[in-house]
PDB file of C-alpha atoms in Angstrom:
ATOM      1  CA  UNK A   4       0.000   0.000   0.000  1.00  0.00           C
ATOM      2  CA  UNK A   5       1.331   3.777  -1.083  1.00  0.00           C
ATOM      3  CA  UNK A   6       0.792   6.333   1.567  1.00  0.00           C
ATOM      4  CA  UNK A   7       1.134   9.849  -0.166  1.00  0.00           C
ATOM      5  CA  UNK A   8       1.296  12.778   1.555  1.00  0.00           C
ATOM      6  CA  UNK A   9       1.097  10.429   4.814  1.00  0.00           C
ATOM      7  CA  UNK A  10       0.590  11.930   7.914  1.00  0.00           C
ATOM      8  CA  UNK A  11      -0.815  10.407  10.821  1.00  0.00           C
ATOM      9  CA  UNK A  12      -4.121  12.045  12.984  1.00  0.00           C
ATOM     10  CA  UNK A  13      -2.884  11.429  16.858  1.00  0.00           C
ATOM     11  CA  UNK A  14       0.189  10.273  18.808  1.00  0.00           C
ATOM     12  CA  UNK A  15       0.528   9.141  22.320  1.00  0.00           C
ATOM     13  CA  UNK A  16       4.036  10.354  23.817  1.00  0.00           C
ATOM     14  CA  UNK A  17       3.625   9.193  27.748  1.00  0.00           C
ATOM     15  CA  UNK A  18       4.292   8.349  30.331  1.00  0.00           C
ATOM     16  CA  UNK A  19       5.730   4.844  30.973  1.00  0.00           C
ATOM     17  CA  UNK A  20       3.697   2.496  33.276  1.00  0.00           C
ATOM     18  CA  UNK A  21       0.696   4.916  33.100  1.00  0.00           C
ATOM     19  CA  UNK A  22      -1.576   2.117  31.281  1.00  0.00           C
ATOM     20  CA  UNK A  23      -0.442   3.249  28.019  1.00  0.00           C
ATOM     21  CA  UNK A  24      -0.403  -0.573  26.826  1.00  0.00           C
ATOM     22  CA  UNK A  25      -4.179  -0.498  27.324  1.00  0.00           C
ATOM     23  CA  UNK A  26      -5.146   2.750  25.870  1.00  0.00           C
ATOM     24  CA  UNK A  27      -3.462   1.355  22.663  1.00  0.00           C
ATOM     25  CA  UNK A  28      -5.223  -1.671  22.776  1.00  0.00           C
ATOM     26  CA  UNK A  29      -8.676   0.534  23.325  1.00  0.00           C
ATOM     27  CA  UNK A  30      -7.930   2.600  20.601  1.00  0.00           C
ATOM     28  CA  UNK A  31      -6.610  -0.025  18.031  1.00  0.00           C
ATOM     29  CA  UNK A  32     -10.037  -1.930  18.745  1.00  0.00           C
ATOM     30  CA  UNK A  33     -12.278   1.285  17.716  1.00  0.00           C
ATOM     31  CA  UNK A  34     -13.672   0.906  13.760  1.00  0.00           C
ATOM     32  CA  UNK A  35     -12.616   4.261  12.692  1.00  0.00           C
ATOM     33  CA  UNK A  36      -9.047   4.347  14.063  1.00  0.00           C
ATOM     34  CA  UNK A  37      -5.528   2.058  12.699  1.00  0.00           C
ATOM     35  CA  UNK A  38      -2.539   2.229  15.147  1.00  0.00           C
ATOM     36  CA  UNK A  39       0.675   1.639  14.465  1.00  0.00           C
ATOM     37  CA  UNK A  40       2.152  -1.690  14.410  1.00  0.00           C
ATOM     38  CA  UNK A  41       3.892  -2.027  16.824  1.00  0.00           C
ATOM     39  CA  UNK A  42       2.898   0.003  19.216  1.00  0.00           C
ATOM     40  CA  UNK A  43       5.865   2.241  19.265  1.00  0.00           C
ATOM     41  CA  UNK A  44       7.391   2.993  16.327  1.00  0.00           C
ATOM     42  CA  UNK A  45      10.137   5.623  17.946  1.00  0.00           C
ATOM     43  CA  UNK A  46       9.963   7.884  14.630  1.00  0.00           C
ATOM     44  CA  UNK A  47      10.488  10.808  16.354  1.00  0.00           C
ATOM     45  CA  UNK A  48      13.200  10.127  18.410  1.00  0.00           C
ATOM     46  CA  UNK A  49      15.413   8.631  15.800  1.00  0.00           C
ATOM     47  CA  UNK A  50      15.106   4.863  15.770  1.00  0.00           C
ATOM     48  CA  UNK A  51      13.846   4.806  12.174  1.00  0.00           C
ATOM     49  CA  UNK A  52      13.307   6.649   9.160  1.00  0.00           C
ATOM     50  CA  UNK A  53      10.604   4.633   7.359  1.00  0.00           C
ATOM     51  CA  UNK A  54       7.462   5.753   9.336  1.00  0.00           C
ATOM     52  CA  UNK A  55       4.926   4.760   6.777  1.00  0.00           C
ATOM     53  CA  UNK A  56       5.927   0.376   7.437  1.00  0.00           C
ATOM     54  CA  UNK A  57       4.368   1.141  10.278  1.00  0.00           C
ATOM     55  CA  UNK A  58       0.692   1.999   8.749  1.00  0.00           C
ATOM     56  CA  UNK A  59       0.920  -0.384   5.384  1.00  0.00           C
ATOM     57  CA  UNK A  60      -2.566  -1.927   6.794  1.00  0.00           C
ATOM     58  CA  UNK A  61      -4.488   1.035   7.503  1.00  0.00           C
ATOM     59  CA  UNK A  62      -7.292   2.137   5.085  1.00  0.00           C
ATOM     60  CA  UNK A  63      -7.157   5.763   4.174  1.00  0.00           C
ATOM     61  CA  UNK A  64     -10.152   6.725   5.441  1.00  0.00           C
ATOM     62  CA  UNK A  65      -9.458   5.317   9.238  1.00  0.00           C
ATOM     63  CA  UNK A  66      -7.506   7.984  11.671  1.00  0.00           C
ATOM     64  CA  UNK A  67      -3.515   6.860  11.863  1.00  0.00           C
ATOM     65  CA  UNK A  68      -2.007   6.975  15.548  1.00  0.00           C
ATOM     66  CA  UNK A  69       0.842   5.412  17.103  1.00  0.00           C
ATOM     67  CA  UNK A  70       1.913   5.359  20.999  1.00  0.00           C
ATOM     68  CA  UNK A  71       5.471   5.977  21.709  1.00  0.00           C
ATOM     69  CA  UNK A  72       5.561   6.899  25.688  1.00  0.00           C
ATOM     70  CA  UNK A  73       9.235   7.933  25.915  1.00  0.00           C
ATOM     71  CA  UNK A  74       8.528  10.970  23.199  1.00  0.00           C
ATOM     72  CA  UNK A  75       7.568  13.476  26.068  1.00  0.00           C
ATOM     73  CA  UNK A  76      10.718  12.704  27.921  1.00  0.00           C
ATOM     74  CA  UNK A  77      12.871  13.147  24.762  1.00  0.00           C
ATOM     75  CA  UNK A  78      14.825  15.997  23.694  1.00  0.00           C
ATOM     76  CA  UNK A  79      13.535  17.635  20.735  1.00  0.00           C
ATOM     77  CA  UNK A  80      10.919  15.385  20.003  1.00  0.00           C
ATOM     78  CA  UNK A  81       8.078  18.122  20.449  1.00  0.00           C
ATOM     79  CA  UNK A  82       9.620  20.107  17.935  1.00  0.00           C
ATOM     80  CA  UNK A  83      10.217  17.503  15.602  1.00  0.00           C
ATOM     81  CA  UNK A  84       6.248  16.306  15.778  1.00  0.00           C
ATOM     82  CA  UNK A  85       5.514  19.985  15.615  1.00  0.00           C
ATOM     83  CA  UNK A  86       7.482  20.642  12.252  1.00  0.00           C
ATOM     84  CA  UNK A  87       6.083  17.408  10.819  1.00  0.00           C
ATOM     85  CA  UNK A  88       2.523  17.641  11.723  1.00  0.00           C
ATOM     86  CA  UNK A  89       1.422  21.133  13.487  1.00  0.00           C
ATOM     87  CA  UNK A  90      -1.916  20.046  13.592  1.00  0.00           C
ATOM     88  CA  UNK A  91      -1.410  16.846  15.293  1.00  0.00           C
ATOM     89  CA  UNK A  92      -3.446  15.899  18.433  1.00  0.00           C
ATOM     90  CA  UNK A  93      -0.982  14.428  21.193  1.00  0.00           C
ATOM     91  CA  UNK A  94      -2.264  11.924  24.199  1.00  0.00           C
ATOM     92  CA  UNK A  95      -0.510  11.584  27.324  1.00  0.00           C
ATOM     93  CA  UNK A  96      -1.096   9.654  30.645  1.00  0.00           C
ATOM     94  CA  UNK A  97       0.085  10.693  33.869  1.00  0.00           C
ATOM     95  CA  UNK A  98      -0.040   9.388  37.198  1.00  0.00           C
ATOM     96  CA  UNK A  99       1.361  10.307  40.961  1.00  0.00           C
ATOM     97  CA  UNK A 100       5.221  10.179  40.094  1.00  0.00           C
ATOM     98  CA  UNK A 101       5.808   8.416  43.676  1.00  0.00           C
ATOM     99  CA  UNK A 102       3.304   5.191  42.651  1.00  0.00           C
ATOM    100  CA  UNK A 103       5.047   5.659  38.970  1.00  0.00           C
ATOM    101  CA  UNK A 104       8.247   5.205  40.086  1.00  0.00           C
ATOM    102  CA  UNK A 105       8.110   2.084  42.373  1.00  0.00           C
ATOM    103  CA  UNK A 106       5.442   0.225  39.435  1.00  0.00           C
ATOM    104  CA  UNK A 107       8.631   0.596  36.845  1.00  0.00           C
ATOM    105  CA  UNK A 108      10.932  -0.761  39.472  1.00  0.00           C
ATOM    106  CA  UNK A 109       8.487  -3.761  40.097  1.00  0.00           C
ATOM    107  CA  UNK A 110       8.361  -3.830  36.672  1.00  0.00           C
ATOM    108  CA  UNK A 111      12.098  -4.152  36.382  1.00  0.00           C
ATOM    109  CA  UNK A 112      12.601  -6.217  38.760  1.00  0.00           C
ATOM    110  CA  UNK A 113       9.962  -8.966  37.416  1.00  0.00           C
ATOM    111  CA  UNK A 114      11.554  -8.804  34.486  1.00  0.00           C
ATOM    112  CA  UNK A 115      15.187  -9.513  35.932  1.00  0.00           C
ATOM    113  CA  UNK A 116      16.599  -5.993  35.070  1.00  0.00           C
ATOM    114  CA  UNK A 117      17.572  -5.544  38.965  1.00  0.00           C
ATOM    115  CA  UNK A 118      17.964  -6.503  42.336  1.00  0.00           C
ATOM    116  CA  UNK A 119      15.688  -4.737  45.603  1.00  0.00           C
ATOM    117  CA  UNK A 120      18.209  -3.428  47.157  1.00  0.00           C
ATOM    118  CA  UNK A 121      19.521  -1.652  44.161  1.00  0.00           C
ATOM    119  CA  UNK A 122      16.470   1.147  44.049  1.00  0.00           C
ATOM    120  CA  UNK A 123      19.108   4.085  45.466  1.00  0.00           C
ATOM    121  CA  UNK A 124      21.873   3.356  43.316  1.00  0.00           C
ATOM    122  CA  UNK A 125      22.912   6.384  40.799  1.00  0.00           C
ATOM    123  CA  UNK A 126      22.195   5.638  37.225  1.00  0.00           C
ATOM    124  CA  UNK A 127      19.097   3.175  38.415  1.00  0.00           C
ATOM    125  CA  UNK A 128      17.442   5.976  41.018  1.00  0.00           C
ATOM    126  CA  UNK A 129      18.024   8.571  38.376  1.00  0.00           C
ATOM    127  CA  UNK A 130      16.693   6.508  35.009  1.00  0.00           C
ATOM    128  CA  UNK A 131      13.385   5.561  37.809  1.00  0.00           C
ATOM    129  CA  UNK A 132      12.576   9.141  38.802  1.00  0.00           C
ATOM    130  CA  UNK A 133      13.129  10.697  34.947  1.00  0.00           C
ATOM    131  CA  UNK A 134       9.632   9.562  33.477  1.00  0.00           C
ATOM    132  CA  UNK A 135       8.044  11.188  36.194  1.00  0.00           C
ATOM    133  CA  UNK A 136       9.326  14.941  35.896  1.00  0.00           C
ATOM    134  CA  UNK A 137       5.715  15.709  33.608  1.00  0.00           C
ATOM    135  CA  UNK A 138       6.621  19.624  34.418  1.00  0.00           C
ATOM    136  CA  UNK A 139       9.495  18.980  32.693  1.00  0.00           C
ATOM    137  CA  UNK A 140       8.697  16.940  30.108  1.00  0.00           C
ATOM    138  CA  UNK A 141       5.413  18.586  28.831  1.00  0.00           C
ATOM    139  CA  UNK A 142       6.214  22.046  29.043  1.00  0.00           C
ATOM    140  CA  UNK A 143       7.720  22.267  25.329  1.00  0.00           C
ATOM    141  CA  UNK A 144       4.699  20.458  24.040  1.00  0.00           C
ATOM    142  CA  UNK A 145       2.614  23.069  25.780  1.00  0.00           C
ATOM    143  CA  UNK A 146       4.539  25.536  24.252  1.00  0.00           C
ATOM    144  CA  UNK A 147       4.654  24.534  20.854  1.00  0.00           C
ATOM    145  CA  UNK A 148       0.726  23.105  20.288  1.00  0.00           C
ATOM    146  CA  UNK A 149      -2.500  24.560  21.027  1.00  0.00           C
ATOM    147  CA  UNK A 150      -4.078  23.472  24.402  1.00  0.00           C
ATOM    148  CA  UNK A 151      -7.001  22.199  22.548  1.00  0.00           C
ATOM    149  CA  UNK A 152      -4.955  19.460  20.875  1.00  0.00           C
ATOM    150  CA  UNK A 153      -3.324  17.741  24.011  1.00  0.00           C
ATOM    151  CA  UNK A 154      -4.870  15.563  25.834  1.00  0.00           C
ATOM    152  CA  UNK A 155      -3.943  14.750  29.292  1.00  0.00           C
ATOM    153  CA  UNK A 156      -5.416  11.145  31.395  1.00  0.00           C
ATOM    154  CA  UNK A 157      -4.803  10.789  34.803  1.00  0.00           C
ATOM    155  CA  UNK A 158      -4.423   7.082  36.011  1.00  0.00           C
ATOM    156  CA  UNK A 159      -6.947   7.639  38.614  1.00  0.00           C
ATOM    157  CA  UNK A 160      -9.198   8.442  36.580  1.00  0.00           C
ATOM    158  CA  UNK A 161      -8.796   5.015  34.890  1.00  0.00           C
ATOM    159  CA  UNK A 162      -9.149   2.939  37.828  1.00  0.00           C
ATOM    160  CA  UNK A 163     -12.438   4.925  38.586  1.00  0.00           C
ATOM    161  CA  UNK A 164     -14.288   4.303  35.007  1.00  0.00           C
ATOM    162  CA  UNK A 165     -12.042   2.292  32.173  1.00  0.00           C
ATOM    163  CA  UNK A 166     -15.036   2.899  29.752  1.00  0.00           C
ATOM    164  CA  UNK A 167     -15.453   6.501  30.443  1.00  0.00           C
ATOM    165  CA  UNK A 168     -11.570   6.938  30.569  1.00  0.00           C
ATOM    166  CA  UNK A 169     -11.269   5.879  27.233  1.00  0.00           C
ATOM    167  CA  UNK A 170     -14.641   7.676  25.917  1.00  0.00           C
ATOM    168  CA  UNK A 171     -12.969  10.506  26.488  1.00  0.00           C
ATOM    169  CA  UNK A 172     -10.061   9.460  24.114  1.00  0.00           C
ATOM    170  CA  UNK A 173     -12.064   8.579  21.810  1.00  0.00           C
ATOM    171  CA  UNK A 174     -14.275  11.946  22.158  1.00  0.00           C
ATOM    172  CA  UNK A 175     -11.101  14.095  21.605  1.00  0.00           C
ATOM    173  CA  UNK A 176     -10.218  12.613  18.726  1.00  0.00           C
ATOM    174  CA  UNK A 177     -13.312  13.388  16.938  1.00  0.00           C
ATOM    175  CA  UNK A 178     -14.662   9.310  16.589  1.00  0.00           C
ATOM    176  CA  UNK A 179     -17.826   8.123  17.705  1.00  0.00           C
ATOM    177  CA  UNK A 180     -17.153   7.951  21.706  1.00  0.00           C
ATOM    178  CA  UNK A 181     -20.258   5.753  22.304  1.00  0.00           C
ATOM    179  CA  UNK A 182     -18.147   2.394  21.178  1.00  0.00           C
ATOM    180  CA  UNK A 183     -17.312   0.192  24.575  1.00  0.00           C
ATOM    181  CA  UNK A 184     -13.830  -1.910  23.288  1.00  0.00           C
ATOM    182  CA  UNK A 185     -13.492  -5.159  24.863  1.00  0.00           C
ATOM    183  CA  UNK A 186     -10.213  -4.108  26.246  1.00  0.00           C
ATOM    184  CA  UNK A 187     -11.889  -1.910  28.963  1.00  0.00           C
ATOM    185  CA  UNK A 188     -13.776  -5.177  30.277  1.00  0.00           C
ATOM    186  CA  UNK A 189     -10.016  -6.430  31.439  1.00  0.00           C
ATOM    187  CA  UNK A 190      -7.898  -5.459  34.345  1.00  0.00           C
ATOM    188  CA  UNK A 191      -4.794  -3.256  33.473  1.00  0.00           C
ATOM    189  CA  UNK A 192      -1.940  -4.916  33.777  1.00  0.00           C
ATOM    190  CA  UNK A 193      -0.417  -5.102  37.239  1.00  0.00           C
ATOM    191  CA  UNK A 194       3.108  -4.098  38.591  1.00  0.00           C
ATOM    192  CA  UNK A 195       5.166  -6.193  39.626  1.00  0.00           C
ATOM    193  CA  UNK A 196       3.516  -9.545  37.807  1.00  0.00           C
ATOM    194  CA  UNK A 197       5.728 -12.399  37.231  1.00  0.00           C
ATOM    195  CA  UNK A 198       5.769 -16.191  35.950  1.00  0.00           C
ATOM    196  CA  UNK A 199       6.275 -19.055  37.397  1.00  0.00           C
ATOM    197  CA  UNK A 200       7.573 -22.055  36.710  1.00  0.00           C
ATOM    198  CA  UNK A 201       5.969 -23.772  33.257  1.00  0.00           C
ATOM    199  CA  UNK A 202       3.815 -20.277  33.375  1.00  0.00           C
ATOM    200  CA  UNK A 203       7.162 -18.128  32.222  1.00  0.00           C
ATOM    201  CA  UNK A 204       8.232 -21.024  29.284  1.00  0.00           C
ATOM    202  CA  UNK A 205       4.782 -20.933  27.882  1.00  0.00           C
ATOM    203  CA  UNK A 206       5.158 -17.221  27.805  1.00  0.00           C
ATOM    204  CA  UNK A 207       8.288 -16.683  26.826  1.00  0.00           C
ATOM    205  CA  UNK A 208       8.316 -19.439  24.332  1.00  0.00           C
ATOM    206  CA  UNK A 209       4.779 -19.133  22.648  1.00  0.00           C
ATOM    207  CA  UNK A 210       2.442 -16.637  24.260  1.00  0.00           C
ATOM    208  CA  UNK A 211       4.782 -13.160  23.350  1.00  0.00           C
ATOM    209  CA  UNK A 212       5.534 -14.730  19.817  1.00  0.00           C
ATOM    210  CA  UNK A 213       1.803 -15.421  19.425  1.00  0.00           C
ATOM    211  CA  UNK A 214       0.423 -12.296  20.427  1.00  0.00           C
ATOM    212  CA  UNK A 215       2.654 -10.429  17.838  1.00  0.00           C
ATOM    213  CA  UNK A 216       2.415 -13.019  15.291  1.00  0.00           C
ATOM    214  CA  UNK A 217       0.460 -12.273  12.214  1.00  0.00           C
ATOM    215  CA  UNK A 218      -2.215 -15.791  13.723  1.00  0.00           C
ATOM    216  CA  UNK A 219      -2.031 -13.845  17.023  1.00  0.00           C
ATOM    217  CA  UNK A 220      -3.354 -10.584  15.575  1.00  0.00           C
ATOM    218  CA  UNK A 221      -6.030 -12.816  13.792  1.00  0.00           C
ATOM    219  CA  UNK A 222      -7.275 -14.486  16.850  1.00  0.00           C
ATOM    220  CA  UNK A 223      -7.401 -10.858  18.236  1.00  0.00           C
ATOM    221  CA  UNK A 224      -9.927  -9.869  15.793  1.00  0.00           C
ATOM    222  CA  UNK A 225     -12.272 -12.565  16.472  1.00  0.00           C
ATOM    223  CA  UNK A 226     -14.350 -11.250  19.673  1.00  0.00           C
ATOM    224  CA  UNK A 227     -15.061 -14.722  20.291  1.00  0.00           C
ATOM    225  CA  UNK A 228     -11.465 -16.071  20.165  1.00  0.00           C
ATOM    226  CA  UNK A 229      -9.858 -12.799  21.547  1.00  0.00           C
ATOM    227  CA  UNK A 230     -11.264 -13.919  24.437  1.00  0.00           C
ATOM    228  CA  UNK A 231      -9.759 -17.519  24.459  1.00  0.00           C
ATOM    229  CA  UNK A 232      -6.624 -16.283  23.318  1.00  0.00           C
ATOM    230  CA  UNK A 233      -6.221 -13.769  26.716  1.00  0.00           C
ATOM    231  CA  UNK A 234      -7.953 -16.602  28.684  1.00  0.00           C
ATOM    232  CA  UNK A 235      -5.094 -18.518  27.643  1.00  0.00           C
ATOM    233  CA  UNK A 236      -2.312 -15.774  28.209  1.00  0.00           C
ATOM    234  CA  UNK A 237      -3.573 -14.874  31.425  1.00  0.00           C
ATOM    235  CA  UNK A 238      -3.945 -18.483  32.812  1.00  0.00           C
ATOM    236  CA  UNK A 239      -0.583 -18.955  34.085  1.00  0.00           C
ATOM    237  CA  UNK A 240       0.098 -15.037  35.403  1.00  0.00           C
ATOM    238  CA  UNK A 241       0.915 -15.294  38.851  1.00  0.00           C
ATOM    239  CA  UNK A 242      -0.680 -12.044  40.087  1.00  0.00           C
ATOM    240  CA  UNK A 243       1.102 -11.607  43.486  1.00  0.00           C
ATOM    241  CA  UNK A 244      -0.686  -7.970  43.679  1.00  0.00           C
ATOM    242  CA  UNK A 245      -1.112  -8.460  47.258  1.00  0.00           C
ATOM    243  CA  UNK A 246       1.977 -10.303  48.008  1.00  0.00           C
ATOM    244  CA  UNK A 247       4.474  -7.414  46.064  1.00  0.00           C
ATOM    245  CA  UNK A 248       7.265  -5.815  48.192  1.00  0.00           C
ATOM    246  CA  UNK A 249       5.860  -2.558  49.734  1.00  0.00           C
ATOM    247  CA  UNK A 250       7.816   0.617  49.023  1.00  0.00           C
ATOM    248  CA  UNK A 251       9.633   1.662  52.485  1.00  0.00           C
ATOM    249  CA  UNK A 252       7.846   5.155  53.678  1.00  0.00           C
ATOM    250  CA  UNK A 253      11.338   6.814  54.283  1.00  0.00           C
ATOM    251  CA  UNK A 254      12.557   5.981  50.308  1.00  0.00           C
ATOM    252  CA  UNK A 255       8.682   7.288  49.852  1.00  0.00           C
ATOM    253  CA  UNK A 256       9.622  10.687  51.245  1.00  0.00           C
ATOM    254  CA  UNK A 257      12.961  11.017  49.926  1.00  0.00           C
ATOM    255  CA  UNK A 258      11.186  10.556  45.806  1.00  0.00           C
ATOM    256  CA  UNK A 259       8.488  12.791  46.828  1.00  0.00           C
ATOM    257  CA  UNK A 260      11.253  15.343  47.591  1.00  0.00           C
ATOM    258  CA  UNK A 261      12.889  15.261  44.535  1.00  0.00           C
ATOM    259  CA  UNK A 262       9.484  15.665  43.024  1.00  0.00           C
ATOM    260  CA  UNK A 263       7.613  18.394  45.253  1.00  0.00           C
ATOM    261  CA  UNK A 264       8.807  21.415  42.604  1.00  0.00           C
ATOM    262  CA  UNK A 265       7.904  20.035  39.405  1.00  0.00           C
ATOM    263  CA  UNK A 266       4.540  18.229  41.226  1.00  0.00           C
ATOM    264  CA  UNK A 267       3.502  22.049  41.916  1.00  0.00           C
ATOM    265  CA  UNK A 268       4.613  23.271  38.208  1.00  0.00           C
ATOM    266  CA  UNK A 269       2.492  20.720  36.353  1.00  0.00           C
ATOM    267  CA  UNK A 270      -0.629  21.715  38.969  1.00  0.00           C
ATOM    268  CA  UNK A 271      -0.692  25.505  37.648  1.00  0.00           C
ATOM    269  CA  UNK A 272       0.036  24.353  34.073  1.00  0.00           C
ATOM    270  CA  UNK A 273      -3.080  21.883  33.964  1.00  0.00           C
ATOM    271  CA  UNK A 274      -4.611  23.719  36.671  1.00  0.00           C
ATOM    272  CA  UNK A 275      -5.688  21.078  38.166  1.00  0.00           C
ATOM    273  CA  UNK A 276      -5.192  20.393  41.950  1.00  0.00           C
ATOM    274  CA  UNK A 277      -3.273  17.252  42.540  1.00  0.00           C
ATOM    275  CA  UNK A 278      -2.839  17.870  46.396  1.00  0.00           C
ATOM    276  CA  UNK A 279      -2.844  14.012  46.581  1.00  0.00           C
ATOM    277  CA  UNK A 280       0.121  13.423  44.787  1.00  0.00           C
ATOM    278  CA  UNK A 281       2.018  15.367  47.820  1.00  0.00           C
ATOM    279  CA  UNK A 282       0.381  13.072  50.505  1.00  0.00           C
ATOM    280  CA  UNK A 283       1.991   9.808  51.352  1.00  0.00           C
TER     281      UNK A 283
END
C-alpha cells in the first residue's frame, strides 16, 4: 500500500507504566481508528526513518495513531512532531510520580533488570525518577501546540471508570465515543507480575511470539477467540498484587522530595489540583 502525503491524525508520547499498553489496545479496537504496528514505532526520536511500514494496513479513510511513551521525555521530540505535523493531536497519561516510580521498578525487577536493594543506586534511582518529571517533560509540548490538541489522562481516573476513561479518548479525537472496546472489560496490567515455573516457558516461548504473530493478531480480531486467546495468556500469570514488596515510607519521602517542585509546576500548568500526589 502507497501512503502519499502520509501523515498520521494522533500520537501518544507518555508516560511509561501509566496504562499506556491499554489505551493502545482501546484505541486499536475502535472501527474508525488504525494504530501503528507495533505500538511504538520511535519515529520521532530517531530509531527509524521509514514511518509509513508502520501503517501499510491502515485504510485511508481510518484515523492513523501510534503510541510511543518515551517521546515526552525526549529531547527535541516536540519540535520535531511539531514541524512534521502542526496540527497533530498528542495523548498523554500521567499518574502520581511516587506510585510511577516504584510500578517501573516492580516492573524491572519482574523482568530480571535488577535486584531490591539496588532502588538508590545512581544511574538506576536517576533513570526511575526521569519519566516522572511531567513539568518537565510537557512544558515544550505546551509551548509549541494549542491546548485544545493535548490531551492529558490521569491514572486515577482510569481505575475509577475504564469505559469513560477511554470515551474521552475517543471523544477528543473526533470518533464516535459511544463504542465500549473489549479491552476496557479487562484489568490493566499489574506491577510487579511475574511467571512461574511452566507459566514463564509458555510465555516466553509461545504466548509473546503469538500475540505479535500475524495468527495472534487474527485471533485478536475474532471477539469470540480474543477472548480464548487472553484466557489462555492470562492463565498462568501469577498475580502476586497483594503479596508485592511494599515501598519503604522513608525511600517514599525522599522521591516525593525530589518531586515536590515540578509536582507544583504541572498543577498551575493543567490547573488542576493534585494535592494528593504530595500526601503519602
Amino acid at each position: 500500500m502507497v501512503l502519499k502525503n502520509f501523515k498520521i491524525d494522533f500520537a501518544g508520547i507518555g508516560a511509561s507504566k501509566c496504562a499506556t499498553t491499554w489505551i493502545y489496545e482501546c484505541l486499536r479496537e475502535h472501527p474508525e481508528i488504525c494504530m501503528s504496528r507495533p505500538k511504538g514505532t520511535h519515529y520521532f526520536d530517531g530509531g527509524n526513518k521509514d514511518y509509513r511500514k508502520f501503517f501499510k494496513h491502515c485504510s485511508g479513510e481510518k484515523l492513523k495513531g501510534e503510541f510511543t511513551p518515551t517521546y515526552y521525555m525526549e529531547p527535541g521530540v516536540a519540535k520535531r512532531i511539531k514541524d512534521y505535523n502542526s496540527d497533530i493531536k498528542l495523548i498523554a497519561s500521567i499518574r502520581n510520580p511516587v506510585d510511577r516510580v516504584w510500578s517501573h521498578y516492580l516492573h524491572n525487577i519482574s523482568l530480571g533488570d535488577g535486584k531490591f536493594e539496588g532502588f538508590e543506586e545512581g544511574k538506576i534511582y536517576s533513570d526511575l525518577l526521569k519519566p516522572g518529571f511531567y513539568y518537565k517533560h510537557l512544558k515544550d509540548y505546551f509551548r509549541l501546540f494549542p491546548r485544545e490538541n493535548i490531551l492529558i489522562l490521569f491514572h486515577q481516573d482510569l481505575k475509577k471508570g475504564p469505559t469513560s476513561f477511554i470515551q474521552v479518548v475517543y471523544d477528543f479525537l473526533g470518533v464516535n465515543f459511544s463504542f465500549v472496546p473489549d479491552t476496557a472489560s479487562r484489568r490493566v496490567a499489574p506491577s510487579g507480575f511475574k511467571f512461574t515455573g511452566v507459566g514463564r516457558t509458555i510465555h516466553e516461548g509461545i504466548g509473546k511470539p503469538l500475540s505479535n504473530s500475524f495468527l495472534g493478531r487474527k485471533l485478536k480480531s475474532n471477539p469470540w477467540l480474543k477472548k480464548v486467546f487472553y484466557r489462555f495468556a492470562n492463565f498462568y500469570v501469577n498475580d502476586e498484587e497483594s503479596n508485592k514488596p511494599e515501598f519503604p515510607k522513608q525511600l517514599q519521602r525522599k522521591v516525593l522530595r525530589e518531586y515536590k517542585e515540578d509536582i507544583d509546576n504541572i498543577e498551575q500548568l493543567l490547573n488542576k489540583d493534585l494535592s494528593s500526589w504530595k500526601e503519602l
